[in-house]
Short mmCIF file of C-alpha atoms in Angstrom, two decimals:
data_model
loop_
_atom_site.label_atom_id
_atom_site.label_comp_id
_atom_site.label_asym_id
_atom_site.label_seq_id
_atom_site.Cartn_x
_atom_site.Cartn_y
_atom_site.Cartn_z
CA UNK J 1 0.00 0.00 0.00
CA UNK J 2 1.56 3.68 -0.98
CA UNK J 3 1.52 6.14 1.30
CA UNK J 4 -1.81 7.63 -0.96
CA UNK J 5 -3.51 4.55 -0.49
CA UNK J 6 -3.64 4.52 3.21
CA UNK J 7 -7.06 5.62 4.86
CA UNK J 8 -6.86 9.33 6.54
CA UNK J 9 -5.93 9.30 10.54
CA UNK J 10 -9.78 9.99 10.91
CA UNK J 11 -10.74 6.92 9.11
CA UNK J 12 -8.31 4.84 11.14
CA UNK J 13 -9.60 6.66 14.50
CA UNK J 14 -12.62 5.52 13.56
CA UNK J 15 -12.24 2.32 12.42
CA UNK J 16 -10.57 1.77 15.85
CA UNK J 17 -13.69 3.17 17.84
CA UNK J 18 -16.31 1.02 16.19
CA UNK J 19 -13.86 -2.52 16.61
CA UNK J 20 -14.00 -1.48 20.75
CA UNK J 21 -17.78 -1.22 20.11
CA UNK J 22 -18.46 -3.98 18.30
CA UNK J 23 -16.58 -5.88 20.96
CA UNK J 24 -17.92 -4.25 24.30
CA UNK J 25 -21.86 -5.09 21.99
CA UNK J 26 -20.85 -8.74 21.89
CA UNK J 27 -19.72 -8.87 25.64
CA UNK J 28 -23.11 -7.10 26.59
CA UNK J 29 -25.26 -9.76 24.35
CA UNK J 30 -23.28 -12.74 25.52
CA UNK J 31 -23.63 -11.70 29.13
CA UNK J 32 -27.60 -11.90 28.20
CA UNK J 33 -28.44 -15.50 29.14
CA UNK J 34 -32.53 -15.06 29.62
CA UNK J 35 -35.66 -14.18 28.12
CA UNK J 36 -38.46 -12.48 29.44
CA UNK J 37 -42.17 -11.48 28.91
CA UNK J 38 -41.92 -7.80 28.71
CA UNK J 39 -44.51 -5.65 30.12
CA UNK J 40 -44.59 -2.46 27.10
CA UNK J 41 -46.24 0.29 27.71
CA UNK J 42 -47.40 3.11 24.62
CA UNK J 43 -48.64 6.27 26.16
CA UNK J 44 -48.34 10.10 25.45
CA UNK J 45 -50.15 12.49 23.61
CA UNK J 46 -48.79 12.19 20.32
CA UNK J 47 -50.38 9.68 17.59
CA UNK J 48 -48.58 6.41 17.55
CA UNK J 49 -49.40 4.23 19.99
CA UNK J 50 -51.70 1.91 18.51
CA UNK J 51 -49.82 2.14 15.40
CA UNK J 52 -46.73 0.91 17.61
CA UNK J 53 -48.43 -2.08 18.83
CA UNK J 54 -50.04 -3.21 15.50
CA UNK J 55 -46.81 -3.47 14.05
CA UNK J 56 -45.71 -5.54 16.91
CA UNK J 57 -48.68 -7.81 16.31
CA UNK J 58 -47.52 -8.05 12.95
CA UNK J 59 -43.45 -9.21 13.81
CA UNK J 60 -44.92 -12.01 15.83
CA UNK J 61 -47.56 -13.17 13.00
CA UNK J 62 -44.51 -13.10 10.75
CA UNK J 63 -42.52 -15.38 13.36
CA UNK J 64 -45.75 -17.69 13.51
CA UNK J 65 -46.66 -16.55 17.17
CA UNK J 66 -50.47 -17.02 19.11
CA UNK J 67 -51.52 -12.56 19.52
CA UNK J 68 -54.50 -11.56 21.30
CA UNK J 69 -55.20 -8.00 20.96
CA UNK J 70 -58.39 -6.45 23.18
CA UNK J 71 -59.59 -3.17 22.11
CA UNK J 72 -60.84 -1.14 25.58
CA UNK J 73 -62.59 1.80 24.19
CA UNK J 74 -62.95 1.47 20.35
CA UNK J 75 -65.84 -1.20 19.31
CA UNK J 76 -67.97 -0.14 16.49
CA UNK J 77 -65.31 1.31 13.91
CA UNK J 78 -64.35 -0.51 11.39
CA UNK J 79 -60.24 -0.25 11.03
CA UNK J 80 -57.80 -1.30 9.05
CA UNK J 81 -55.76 -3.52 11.43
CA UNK J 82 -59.33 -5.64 12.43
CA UNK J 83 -59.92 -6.32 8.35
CA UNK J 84 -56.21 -7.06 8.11
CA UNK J 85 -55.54 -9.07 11.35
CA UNK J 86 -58.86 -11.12 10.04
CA UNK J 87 -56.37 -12.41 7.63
CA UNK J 88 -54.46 -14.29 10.80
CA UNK J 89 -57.26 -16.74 12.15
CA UNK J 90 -55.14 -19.43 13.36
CA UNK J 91 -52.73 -16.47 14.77
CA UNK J 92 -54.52 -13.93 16.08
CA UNK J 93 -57.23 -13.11 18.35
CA UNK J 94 -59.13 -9.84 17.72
CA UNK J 95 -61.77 -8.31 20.23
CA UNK J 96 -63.15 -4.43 19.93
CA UNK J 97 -65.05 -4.45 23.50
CA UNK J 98 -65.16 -0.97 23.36
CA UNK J 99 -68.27 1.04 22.98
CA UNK J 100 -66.64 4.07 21.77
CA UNK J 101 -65.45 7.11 23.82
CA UNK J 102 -66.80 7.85 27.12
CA UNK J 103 -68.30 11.28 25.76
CA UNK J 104 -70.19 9.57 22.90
CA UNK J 105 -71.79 6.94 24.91
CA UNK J 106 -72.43 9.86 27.67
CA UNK J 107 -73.69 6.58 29.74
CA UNK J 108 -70.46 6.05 32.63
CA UNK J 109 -72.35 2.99 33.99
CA UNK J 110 -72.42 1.43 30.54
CA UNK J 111 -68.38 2.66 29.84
CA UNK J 112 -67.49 0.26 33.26
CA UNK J 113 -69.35 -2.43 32.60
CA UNK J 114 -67.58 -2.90 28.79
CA UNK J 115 -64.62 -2.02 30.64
CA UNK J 116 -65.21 -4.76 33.01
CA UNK J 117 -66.11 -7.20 30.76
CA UNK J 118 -63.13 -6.68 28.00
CA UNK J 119 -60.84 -6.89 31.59
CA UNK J 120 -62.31 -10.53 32.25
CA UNK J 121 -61.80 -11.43 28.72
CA UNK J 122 -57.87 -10.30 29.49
CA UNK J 123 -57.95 -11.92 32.28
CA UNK J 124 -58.45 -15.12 30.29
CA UNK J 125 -56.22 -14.58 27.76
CA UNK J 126 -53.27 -14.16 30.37
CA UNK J 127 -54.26 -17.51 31.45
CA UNK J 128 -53.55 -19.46 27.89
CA UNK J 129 -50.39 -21.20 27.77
CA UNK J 130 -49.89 -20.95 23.94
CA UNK J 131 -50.49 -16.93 23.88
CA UNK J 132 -46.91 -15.35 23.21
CA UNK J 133 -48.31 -11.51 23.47
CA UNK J 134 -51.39 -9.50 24.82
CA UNK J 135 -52.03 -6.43 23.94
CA UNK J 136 -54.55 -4.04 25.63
CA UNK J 137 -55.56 -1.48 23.25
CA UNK J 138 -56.64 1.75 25.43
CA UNK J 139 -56.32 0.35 28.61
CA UNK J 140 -54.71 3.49 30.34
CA UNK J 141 -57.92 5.56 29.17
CA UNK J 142 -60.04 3.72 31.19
CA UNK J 143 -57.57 3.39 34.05
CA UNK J 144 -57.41 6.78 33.67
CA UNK J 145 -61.45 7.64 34.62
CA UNK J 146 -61.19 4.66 37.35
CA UNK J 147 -63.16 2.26 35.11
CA UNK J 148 -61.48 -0.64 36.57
CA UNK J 149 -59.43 -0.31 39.91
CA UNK J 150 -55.67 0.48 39.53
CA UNK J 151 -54.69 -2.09 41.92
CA UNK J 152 -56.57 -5.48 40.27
CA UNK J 153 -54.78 -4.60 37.03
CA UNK J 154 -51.41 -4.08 38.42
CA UNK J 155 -51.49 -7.13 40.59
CA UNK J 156 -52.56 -9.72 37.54
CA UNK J 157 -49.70 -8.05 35.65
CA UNK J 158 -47.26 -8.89 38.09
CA UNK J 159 -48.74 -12.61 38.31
CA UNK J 160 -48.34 -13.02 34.35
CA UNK J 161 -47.01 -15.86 33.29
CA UNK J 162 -43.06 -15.41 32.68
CA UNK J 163 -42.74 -15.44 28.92
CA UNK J 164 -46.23 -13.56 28.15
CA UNK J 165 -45.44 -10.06 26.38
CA UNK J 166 -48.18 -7.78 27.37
CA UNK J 167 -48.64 -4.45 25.39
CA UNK J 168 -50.58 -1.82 27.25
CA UNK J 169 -51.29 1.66 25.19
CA UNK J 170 -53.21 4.91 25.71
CA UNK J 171 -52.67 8.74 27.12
CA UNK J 172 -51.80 9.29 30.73
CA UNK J 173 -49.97 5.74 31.73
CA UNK J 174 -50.40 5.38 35.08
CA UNK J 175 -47.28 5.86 37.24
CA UNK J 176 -47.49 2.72 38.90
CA UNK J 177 -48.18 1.27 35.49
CA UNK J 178 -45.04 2.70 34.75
CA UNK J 179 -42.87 2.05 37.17
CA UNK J 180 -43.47 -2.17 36.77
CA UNK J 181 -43.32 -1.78 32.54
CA UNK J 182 -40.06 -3.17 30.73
CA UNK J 183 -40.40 -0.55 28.05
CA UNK J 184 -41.95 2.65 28.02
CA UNK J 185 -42.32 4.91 25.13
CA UNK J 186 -43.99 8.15 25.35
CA UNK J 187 -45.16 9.29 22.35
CA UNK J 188 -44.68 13.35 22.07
CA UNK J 189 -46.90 15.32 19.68
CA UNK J 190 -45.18 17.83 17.94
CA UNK J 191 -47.38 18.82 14.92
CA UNK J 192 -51.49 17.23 14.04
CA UNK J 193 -53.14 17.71 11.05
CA UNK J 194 -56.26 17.76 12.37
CA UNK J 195 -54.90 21.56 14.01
CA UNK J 196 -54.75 22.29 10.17
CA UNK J 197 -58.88 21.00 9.29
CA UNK J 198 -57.88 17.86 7.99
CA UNK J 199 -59.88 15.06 9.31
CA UNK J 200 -58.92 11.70 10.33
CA UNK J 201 -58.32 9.55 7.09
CA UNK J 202 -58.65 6.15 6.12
CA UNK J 203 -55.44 3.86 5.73
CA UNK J 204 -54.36 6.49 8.35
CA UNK J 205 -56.07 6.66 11.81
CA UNK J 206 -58.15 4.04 10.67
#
């Protein structure tokens, strides 16, 4: 190699700095001896959430795992992940229990009792050996208005079976929610269309 062939210092420096990586990476992963049913949490005001979980849902379909997914709040729309997770029958699991947001029902009797009911139903799943991941659709919102007590949820998520993922999204995460999740991502709105007068759009929000 001539002396114009050789890579600049900077290239060498760096070269250098991403071997020590690569190595310190390999310790860390080797070191890693477990797996674990993570407890995820999606919350924050920014759009993204569900979107986050759905594509979750969709890297265990493609690794040919048992989903569940429990919608708390929305029931009556028809969206784009149900008519494509219908695709998935021997995979997935879809229930909307939801009866649509508390200030379209305007009935907060009615708004427990679905909550109630799509709870049981999660209850259940947790309970199937051959599930691989949960995931509670809009569970903090009715956490959030004390739909179903903070305490019962928190203590059957801490009873979950070992290797059971369980995907919880919605605004306002609880703090005790929080503090027992894996993974937390808070989704941060920095621009919405709908601040603009465009409305929600199909293939979109729905």
């Amino acid at each position: 190699m001539t002396q114009s062939d050789k890579p600049p210092d900077n290239f060498a420096r760096h070269n250098e700095k991403m071997a020590k990586k690569k190595q310190a990476r390999a310790k860390i992963m080797s070191d890693k001896l477990r797996e674990k049913g993570l407890i995820i949490v999606h919350t924050g005001k920014g759009k993204g959430k569900t979107t986050a979980a759905i594509g979750l849902i969709f890297r265990a379909l493609g690794r040919d795992k048992q989903i569940s997914l429990i919608q708390f709040v929305k029931g009556a729309w028809q969206t784009g992940e149900h008519e494509a997770l219908k695709k998935f029958p021997d995979l997935c699991r879809f229930r909307a229990m939801g009866e649509g947001f508390t200030w379209e029902t305007q009935d907060k009797q009615r708004d427990i009792d679905a909550a109630r009911k799509a709870w049981e139903f999660a209850k259940q799943e947790m309970n199937d050996p051959d599930l691989f991941m949960l995931v509670l659709d809009e569970l903090n919102i009715v956490l959030r208005y004390d739909y179903l007590p903070l305490d019962e949820v928190l203590e059957s998520l801490k009873q979950k079976r070992d290797d059971l993922h369980i995907v919880i999204t919605g605004r306002n995460a609880p703090d005790r929610l929080i503090e027992i999740a894996d993974l937390v991502t808070e989704m941060t709105q920095i621009s919405h269309p709908f601040r603009d007068g465009i409305k929600a759009q199909i293939g979109i929000e729905f």
